[in-house]
mmCIF file of C-alpha atoms in Angstrom:
data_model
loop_
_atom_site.group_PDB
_atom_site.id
_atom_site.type_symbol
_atom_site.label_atom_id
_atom_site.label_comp_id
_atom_site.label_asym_id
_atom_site.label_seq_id
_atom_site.Cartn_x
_atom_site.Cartn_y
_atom_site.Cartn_z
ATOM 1 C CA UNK A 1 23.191 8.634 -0.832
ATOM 2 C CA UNK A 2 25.312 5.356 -1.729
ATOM 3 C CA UNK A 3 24.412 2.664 -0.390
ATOM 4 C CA UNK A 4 27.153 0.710 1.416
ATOM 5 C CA UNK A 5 27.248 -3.369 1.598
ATOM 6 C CA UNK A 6 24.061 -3.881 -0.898
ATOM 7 C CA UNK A 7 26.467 -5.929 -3.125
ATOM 8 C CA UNK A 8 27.119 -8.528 -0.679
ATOM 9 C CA UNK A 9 23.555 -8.686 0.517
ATOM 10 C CA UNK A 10 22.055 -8.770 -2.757
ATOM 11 C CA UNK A 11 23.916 -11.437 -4.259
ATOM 12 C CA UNK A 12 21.698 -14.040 -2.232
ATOM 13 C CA UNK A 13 18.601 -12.291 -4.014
ATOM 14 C CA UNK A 14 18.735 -13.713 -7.596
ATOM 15 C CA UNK A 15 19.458 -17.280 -6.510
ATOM 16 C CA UNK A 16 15.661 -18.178 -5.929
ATOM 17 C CA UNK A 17 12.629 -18.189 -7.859
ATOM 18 C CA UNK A 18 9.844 -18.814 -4.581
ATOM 19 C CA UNK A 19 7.724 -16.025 -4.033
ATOM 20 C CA UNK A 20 7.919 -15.352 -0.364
ATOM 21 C CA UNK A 21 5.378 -12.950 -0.366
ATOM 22 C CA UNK A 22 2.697 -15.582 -0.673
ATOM 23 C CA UNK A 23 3.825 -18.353 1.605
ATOM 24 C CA UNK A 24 6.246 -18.251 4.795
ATOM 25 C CA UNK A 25 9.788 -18.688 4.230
ATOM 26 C CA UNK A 26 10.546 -22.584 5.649
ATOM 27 C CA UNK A 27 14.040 -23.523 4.333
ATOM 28 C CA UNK A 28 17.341 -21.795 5.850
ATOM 29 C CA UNK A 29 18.227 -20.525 2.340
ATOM 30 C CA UNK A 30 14.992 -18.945 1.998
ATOM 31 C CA UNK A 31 15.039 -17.267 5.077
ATOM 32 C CA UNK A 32 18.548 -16.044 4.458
ATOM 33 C CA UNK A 33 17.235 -14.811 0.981
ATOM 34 C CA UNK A 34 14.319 -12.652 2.681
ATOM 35 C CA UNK A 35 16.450 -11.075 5.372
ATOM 36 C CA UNK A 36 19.416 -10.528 2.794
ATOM 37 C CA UNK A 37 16.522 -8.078 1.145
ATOM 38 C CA UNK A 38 15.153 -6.652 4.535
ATOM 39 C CA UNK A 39 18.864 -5.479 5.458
ATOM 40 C CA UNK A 40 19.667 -4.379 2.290
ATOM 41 C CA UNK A 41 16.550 -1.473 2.539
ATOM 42 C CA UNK A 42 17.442 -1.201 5.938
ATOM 43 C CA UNK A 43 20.648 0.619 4.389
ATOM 44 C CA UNK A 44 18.237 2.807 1.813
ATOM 45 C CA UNK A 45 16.712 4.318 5.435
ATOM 46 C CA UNK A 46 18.101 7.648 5.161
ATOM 47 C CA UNK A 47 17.496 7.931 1.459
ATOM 48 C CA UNK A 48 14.030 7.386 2.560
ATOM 49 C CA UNK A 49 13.849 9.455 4.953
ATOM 50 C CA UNK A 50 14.890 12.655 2.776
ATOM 51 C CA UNK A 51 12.816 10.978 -0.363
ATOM 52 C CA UNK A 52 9.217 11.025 1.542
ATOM 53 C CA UNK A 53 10.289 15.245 3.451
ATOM 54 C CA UNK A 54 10.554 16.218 0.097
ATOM 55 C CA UNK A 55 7.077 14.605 -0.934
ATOM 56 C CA UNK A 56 5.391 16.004 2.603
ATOM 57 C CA UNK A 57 7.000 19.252 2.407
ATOM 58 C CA UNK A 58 5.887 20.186 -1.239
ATOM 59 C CA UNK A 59 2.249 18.429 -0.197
ATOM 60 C CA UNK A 60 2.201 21.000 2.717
ATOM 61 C CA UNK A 61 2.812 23.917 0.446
ATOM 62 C CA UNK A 62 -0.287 22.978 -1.724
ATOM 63 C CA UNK A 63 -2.066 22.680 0.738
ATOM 64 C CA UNK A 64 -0.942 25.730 2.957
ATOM 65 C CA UNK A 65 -1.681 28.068 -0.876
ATOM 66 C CA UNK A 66 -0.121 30.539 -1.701
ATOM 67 C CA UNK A 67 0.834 34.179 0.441
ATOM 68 C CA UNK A 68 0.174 31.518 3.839
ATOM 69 C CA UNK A 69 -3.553 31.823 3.194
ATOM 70 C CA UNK A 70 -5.651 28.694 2.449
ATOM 71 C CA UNK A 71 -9.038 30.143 1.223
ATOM 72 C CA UNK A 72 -10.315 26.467 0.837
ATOM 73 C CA UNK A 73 -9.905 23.050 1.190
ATOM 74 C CA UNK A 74 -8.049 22.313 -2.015
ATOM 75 C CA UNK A 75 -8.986 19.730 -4.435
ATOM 76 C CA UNK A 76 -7.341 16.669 -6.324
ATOM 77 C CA UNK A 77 -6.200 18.478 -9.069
ATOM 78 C CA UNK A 78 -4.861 21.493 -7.001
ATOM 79 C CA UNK A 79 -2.890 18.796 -5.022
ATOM 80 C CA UNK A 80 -1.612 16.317 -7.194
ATOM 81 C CA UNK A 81 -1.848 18.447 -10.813
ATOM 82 C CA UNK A 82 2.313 18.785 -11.115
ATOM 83 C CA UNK A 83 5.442 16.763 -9.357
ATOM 84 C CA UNK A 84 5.543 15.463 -6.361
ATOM 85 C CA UNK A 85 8.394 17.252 -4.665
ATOM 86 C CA UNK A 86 11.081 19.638 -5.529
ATOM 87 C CA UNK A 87 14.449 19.679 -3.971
ATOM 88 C CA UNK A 88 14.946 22.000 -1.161
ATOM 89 C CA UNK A 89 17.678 24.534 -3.232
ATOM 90 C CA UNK A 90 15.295 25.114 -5.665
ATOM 91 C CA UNK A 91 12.990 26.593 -3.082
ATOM 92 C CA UNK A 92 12.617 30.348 -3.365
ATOM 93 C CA UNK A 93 12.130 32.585 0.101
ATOM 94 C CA UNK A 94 8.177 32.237 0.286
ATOM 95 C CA UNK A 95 8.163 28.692 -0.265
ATOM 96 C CA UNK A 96 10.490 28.298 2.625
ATOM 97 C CA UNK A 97 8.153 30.328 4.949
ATOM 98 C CA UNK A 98 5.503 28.111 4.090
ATOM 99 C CA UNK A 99 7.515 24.966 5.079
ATOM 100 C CA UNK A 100 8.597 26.361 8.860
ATOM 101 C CA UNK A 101 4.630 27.280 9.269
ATOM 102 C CA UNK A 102 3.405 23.918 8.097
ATOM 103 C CA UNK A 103 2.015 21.252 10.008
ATOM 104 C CA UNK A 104 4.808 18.878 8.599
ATOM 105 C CA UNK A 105 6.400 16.511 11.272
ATOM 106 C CA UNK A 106 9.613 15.271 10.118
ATOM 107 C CA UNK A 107 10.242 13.294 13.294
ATOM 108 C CA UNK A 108 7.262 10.559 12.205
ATOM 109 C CA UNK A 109 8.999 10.816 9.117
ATOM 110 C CA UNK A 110 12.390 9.368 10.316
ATOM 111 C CA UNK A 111 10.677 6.227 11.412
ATOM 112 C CA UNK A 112 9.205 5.505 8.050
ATOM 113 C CA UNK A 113 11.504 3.529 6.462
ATOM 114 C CA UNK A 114 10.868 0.878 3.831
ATOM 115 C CA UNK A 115 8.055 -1.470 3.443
ATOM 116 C CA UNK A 116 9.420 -4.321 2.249
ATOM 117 C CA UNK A 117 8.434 -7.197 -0.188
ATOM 118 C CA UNK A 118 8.337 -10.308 -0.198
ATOM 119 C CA UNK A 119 6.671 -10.296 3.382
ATOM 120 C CA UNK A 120 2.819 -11.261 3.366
ATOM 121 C CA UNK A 121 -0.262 -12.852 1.105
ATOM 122 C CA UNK A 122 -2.201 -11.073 -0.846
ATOM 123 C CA UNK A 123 -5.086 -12.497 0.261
ATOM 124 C CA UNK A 124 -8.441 -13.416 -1.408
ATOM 125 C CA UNK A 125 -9.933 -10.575 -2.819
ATOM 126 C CA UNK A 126 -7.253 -9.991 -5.560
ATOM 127 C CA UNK A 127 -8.671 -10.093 -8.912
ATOM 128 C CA UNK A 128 -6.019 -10.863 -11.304
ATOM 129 C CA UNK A 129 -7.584 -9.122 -13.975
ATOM 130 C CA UNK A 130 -9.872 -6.166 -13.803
ATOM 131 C CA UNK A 131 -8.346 -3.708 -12.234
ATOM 132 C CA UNK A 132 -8.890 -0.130 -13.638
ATOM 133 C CA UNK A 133 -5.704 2.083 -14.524
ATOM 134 C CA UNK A 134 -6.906 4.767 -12.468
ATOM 135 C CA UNK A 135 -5.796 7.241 -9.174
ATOM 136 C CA UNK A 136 -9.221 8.484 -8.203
ATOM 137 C CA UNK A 137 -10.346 4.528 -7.508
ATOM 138 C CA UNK A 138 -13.119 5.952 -5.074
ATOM 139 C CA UNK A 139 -16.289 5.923 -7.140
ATOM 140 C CA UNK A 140 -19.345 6.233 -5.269
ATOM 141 C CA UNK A 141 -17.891 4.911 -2.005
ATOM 142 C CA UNK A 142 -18.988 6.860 0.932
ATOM 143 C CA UNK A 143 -16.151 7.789 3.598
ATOM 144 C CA UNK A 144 -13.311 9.524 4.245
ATOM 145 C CA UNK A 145 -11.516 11.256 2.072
ATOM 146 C CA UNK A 146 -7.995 10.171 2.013
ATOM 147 C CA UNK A 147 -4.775 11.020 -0.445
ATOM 148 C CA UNK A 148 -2.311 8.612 -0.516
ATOM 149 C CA UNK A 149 0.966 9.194 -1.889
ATOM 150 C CA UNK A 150 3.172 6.405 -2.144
ATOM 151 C CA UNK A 151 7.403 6.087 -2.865
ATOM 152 C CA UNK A 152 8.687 3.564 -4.445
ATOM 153 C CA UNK A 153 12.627 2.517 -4.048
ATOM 154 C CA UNK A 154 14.883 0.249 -5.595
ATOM 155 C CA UNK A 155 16.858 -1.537 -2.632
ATOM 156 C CA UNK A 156 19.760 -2.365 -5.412
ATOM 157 C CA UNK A 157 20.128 1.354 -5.966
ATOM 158 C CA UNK A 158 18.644 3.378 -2.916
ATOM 159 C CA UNK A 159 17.021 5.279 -5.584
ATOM 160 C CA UNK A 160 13.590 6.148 -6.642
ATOM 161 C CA UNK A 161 11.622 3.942 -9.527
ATOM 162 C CA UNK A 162 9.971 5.568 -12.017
ATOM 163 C CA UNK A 163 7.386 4.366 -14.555
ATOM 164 C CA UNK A 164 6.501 0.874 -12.097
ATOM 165 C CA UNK A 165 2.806 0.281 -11.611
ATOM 166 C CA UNK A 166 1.310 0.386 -8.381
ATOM 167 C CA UNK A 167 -1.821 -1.797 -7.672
ATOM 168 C CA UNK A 168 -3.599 -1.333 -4.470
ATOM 169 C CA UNK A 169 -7.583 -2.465 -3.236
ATOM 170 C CA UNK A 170 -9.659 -2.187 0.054
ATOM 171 C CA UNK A 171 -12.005 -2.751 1.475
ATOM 172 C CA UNK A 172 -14.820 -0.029 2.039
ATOM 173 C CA UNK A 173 -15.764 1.965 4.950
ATOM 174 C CA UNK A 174 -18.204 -1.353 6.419
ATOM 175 C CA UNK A 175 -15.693 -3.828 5.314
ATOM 176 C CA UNK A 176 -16.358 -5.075 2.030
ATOM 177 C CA UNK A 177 -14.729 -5.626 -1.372
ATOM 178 C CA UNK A 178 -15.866 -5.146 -4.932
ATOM 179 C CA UNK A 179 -17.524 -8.143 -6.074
ATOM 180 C CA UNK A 180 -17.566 -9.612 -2.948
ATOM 181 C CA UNK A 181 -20.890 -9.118 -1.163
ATOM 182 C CA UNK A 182 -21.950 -12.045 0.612
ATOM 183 C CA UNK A 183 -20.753 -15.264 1.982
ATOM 184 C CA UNK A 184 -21.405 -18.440 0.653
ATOM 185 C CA UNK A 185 -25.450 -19.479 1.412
ATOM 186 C CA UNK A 186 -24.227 -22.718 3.320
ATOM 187 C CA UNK A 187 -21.902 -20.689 5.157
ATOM 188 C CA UNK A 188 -24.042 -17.535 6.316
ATOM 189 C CA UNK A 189 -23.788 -18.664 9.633
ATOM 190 C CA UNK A 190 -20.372 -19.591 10.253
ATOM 191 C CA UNK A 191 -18.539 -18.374 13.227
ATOM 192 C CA UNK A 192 -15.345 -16.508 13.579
ATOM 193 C CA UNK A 193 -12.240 -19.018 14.034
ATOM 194 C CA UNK A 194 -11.381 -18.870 17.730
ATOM 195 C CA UNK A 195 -8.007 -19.255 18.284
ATOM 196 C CA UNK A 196 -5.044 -19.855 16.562
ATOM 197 C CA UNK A 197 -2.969 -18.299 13.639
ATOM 198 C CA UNK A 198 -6.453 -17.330 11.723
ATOM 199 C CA UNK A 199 -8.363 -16.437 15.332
ATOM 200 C CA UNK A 200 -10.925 -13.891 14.079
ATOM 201 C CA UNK A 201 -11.045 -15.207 10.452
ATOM 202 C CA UNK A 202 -14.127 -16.420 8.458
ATOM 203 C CA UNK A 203 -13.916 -17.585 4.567
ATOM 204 C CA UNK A 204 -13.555 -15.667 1.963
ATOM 205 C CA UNK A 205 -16.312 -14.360 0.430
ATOM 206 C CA UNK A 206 -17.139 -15.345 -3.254
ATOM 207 C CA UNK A 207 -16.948 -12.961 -5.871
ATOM 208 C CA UNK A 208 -20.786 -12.701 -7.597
ATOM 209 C CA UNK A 209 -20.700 -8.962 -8.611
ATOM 210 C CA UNK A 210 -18.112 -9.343 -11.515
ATOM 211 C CA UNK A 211 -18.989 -5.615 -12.408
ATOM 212 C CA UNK A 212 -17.720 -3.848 -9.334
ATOM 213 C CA UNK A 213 -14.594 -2.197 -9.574
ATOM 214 C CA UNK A 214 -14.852 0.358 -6.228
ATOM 215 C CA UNK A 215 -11.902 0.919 -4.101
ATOM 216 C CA UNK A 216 -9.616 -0.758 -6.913
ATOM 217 C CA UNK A 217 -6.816 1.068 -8.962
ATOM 218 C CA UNK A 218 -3.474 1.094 -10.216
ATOM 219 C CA UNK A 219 -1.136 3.738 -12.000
ATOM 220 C CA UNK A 220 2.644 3.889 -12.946
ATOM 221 C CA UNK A 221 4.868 6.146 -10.873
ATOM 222 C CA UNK A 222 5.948 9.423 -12.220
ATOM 223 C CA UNK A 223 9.536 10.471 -13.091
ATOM 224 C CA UNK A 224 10.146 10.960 -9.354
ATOM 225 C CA UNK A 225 9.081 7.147 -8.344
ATOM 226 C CA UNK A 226 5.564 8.507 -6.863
ATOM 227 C CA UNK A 227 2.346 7.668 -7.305
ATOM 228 C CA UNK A 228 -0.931 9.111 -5.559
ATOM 229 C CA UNK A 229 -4.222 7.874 -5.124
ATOM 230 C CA UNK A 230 -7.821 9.789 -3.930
ATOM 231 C CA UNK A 231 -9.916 7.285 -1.911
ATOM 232 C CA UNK A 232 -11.778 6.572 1.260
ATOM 233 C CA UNK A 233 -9.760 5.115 4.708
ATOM 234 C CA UNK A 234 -10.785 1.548 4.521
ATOM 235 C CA UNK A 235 -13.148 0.194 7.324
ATOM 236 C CA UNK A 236 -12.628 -2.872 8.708
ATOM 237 C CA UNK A 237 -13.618 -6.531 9.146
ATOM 238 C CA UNK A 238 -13.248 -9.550 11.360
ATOM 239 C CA UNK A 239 -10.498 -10.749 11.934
ATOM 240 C CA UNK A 240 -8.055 -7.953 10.001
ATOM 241 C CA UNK A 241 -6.454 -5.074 11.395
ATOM 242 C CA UNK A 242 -7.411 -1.833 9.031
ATOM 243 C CA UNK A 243 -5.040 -2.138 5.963
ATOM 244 C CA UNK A 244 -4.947 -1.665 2.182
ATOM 245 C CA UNK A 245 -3.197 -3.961 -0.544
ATOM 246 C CA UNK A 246 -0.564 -3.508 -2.839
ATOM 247 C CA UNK A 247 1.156 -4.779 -5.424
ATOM 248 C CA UNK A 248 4.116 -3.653 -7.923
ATOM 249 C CA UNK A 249 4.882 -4.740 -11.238
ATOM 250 C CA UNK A 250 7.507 -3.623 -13.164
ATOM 251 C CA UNK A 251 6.128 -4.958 -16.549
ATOM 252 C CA UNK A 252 2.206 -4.839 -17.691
ATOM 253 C CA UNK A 253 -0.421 -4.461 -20.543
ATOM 254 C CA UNK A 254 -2.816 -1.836 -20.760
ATOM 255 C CA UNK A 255 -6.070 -3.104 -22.137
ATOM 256 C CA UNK A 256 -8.679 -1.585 -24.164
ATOM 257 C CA UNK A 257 -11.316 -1.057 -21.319
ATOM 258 C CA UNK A 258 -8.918 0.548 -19.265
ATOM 259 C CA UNK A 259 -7.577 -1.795 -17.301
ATOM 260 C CA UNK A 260 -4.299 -3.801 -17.359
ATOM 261 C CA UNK A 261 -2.427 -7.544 -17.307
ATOM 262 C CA UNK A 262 1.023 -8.228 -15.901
ATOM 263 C CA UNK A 263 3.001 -10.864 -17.928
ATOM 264 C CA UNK A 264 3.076 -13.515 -15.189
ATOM 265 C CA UNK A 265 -1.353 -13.316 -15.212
ATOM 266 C CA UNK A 266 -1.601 -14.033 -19.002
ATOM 267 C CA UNK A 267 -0.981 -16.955 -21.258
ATOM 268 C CA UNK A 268 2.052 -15.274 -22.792
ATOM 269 C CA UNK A 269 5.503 -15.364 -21.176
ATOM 270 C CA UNK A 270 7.187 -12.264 -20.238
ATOM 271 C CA UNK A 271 9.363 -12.100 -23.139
ATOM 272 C CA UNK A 272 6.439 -12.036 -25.409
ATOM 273 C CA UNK A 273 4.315 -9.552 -23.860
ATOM 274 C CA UNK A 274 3.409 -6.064 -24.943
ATOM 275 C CA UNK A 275 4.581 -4.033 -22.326
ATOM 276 C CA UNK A 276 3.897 -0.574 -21.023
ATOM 277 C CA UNK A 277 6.953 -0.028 -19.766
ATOM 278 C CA UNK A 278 9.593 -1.010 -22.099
ATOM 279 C CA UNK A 279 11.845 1.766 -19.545
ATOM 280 C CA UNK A 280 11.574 -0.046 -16.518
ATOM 281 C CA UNK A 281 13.874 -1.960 -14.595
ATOM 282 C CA UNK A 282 12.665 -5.288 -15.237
ATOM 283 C CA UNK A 283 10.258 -6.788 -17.995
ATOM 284 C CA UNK A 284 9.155 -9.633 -15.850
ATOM 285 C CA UNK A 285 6.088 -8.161 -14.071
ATOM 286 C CA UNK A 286 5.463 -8.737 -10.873
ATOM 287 C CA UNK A 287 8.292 -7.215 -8.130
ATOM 288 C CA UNK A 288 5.757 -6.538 -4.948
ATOM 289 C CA UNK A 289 3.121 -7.994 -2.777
ATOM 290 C CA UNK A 290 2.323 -6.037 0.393
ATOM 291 C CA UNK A 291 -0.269 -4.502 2.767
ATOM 292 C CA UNK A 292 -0.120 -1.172 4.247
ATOM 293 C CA UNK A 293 -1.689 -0.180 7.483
ATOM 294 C CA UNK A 294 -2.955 2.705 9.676
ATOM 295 C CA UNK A 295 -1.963 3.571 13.139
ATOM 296 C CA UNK A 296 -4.680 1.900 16.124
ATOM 297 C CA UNK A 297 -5.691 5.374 17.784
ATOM 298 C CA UNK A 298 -6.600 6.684 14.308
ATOM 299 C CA UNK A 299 -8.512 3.876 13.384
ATOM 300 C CA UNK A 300 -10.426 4.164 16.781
ATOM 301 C CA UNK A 301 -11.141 8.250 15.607
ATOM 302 C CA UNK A 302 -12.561 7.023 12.865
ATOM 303 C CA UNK A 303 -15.057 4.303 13.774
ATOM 304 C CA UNK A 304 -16.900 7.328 15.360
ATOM 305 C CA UNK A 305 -17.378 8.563 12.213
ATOM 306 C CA UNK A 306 -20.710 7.961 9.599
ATOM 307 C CA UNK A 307 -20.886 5.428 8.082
ATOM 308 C CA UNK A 308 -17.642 3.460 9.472
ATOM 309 C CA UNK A 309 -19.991 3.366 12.926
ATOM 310 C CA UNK A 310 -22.147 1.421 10.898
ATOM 311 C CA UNK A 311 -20.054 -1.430 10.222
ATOM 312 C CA UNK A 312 -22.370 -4.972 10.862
ATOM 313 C CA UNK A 313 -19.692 -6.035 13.322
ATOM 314 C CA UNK A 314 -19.197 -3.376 15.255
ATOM 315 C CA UNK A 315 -21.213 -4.851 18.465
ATOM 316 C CA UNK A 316 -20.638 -8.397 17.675
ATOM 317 C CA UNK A 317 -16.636 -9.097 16.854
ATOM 318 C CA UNK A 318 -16.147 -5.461 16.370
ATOM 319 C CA UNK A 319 -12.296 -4.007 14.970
ATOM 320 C CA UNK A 320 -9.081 -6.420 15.416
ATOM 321 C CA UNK A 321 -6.284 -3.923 16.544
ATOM 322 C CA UNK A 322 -2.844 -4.053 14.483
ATOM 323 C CA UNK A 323 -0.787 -6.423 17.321
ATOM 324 C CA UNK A 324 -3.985 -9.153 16.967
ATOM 325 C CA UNK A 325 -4.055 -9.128 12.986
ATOM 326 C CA UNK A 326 -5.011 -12.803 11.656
ATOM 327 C CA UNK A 327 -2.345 -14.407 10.050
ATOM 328 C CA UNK A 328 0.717 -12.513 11.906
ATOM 329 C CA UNK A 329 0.012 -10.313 8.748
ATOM 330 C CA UNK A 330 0.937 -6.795 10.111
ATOM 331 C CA UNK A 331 3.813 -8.329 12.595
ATOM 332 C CA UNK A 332 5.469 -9.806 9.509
ATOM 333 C CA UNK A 333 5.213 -6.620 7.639
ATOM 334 C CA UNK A 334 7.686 -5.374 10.101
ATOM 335 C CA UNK A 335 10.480 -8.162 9.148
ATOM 336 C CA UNK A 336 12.065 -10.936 10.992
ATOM 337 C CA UNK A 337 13.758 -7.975 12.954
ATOM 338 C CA UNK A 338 11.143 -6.012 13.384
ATOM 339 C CA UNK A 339 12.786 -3.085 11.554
ATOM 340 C CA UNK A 340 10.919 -1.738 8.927
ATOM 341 C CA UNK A 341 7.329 0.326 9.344
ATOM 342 C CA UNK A 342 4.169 -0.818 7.287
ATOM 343 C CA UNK A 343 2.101 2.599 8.724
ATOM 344 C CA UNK A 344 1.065 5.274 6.680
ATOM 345 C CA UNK A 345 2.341 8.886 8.450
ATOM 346 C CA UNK A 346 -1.109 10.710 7.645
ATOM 347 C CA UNK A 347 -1.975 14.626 7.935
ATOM 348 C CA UNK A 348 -5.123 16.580 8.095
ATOM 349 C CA UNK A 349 -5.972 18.126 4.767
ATOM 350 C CA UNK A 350 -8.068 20.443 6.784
ATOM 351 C CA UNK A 351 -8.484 22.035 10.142
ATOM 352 C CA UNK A 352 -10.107 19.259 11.800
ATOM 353 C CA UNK A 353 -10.108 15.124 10.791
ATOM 354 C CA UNK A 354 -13.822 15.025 9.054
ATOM 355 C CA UNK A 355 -11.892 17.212 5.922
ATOM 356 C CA UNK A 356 -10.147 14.527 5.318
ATOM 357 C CA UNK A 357 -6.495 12.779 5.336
ATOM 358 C CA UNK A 358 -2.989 12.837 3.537
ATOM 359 C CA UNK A 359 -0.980 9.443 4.431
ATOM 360 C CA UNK A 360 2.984 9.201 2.728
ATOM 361 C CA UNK A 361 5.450 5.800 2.727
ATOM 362 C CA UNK A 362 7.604 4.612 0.770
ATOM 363 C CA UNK A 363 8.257 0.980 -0.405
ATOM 364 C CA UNK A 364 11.429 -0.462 -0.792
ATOM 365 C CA UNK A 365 11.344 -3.208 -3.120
ATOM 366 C CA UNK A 366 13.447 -5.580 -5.437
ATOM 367 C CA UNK A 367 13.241 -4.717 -8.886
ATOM 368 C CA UNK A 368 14.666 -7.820 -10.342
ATOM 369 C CA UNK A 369 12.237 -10.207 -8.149
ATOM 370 C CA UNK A 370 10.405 -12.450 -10.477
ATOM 371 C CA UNK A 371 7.068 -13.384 -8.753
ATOM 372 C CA UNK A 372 3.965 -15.229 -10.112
ATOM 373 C CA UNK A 373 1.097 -13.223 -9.712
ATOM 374 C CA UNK A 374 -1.627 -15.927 -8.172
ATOM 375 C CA UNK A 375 -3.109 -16.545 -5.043
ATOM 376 C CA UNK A 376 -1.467 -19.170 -2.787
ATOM 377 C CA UNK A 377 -3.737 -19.275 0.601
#
């Protein structure tokens, strides 16, 4: 696909060094600069569109088997052991039988266009270093099981990015982070703000378990710009509509105990770094800050489930649905036009939901951004 006009609505892009994914864009030519990126995926639709099909239809035929029998439910390995798609010539006659008798539904597909960046905070559970290079980032976390596999586009090219790394965290299946277990002591009893942009919110929660890693991972795309992780579908807590964090960075550092640092989180400037990805578009770290989210009826499935129907707010505040998310986080991640979709398109893995869940998207990002990696409120 070429995409048409991405010149003139580019040009705008380099001109500003802000990161508008952490703070809400104020001045005119800040605005214009975020829109200028939201129109330019906007244009990189029907590449998506034909990018995540591929990804669905060759995640169907792993999961359908072969000869149109599934003995079992398969496992990680059986599902995510080679690439991510193939192209549909390449398909031989059984493979396309298994396509027309899959569940695939390429009409949510169509609507899944790009999540773009730089949108929304990354709020406070981020910790800058730690993270484990890793796709199963489950652990011992009880709940769902859920596949993600995640595109990632270039909106200066339309096409897919290979060899980018691809952060993401949650929360578990009661609503709490790694590290994070309890609020402050003076603040054990604090109410949920009422009203307002943060209606629903209470603080942050230190971090006092510096060993917990659960429900954190990241892991460079393959050759085809995807990446897939095995996990749990987050739970919930006040406040926040169901979602999962992500980030992107085009340049890091692998560490010895397995996990990584991007340029703009150490002492050393980009230029001086020891990068994994020498390949990749852009050696200047970090190109993405986004949430993803999940649509309201499936959430509401899934607080019937164990444990998620134990959550400790569940008769008290209980879930905040996607159009009341604190912070106008989940309406911004639609753009100022309200354009783009932030949702995961999920599928059963089995027969029935408690097997577990397959959600695809695809992120449209700016692979030339150059965005500090730090926490801004």
């Amino acid at each position: 696909m070429v995409c048409r006009k991405l010149f003139h609505l580019l040009t705008l892009l380099p001109l500003l060094p802000f990161v508008l994914a952490h703070k809400e864009p104020k001045t005119e030519q800040e605005i214009e600069t975020q829109r200028a990126l939201q129109r330019a995926a906007y244009y990189c639709a029907p590449a998506v569109a034909e990018f995540t099909a591929a990804r669905k239809r060759r995640f169907a035929q792993k999961v359908l088997g072969t000869n149109n029998v599934q003995s079992a439910l398969p496992g990680y390995e059986d599902l995510f052991a080679d690439g991510t798609f193939v192209d549909g010539s390449a398909q031989d006659a059984d493979q396309k039988q298994l396509m027309e008798c899959s569940p695939v539904r390429e009409s949510h597909m169509q609507n899944n266009t790009c999540v773009l960046t730089p949108v929304v905070t990354e709020g406070p559970y981020y910790h800058k270093e730690g993270h484990p290079i890793r796709t199963n980032i489950a652990e011992y976390q009880i709940g769902l099981l859920t596949y993600l596999d995640i595109g990632v586009i270039d909106v200066n090219t339309c096409k897919p990015l290979p060899n980018v790394l691809v952060d993401i965290w949650q929360a578990n299946a009661t609503g709490h982070y790694a590290g994070h277990p309890d609020p402050l002591p003076e603040l054990r009893d604090e109410k949920p703000q009422v009203g307002g942009k943060r209606s629903g919110l209470l603080s942050a929660f230190p971090r006092t378990k510096f060993e917990e890693t659960w429900l954190r991972g990241a892991w460079p795309t393959d050759e085809n710009g995807v990446v897939q992780f095995t996990t749990i579908f987050p739970g919930y807590y006040t406040g926040r509509a169901t979602h999962i964090h992500t980030k992107v960075f085009t340049s890091w550092e692998p560490l010895p105990n397995g996990t990584f640092r991007s340029p703009s989180s150490s002492s050393s400037s980009p230029s001086s770094s020891s990068s994994s990805s020498s390949s990749s578009p852009s050696s200047r770290g970090l190109a993405h800050v986004g949430q993803f989210f999940f649509q309201d009826s499936l959430n509401l499935q899934i607080d019937k489930m164990w444990p998620y129907s134990t959550n400790p707010i569940k008769h008290t505040h209980g879930r905040t649905r996607n159009w009341r998310d604190s912070l106008n986080i989940f309406e911004d991640s639609h753009g100022p036009e309200g354009e783009y979709d932030p949702v995961f398109r999920m599928e059963l893995l089995g027969g029935v939901i408690t097997q577990g869940l397959g959600g695809f998207i695809t992120m449209g990002i700016n692979a030339s951004a150059d965005l500090d990696n730090w926490w801004k409120g």
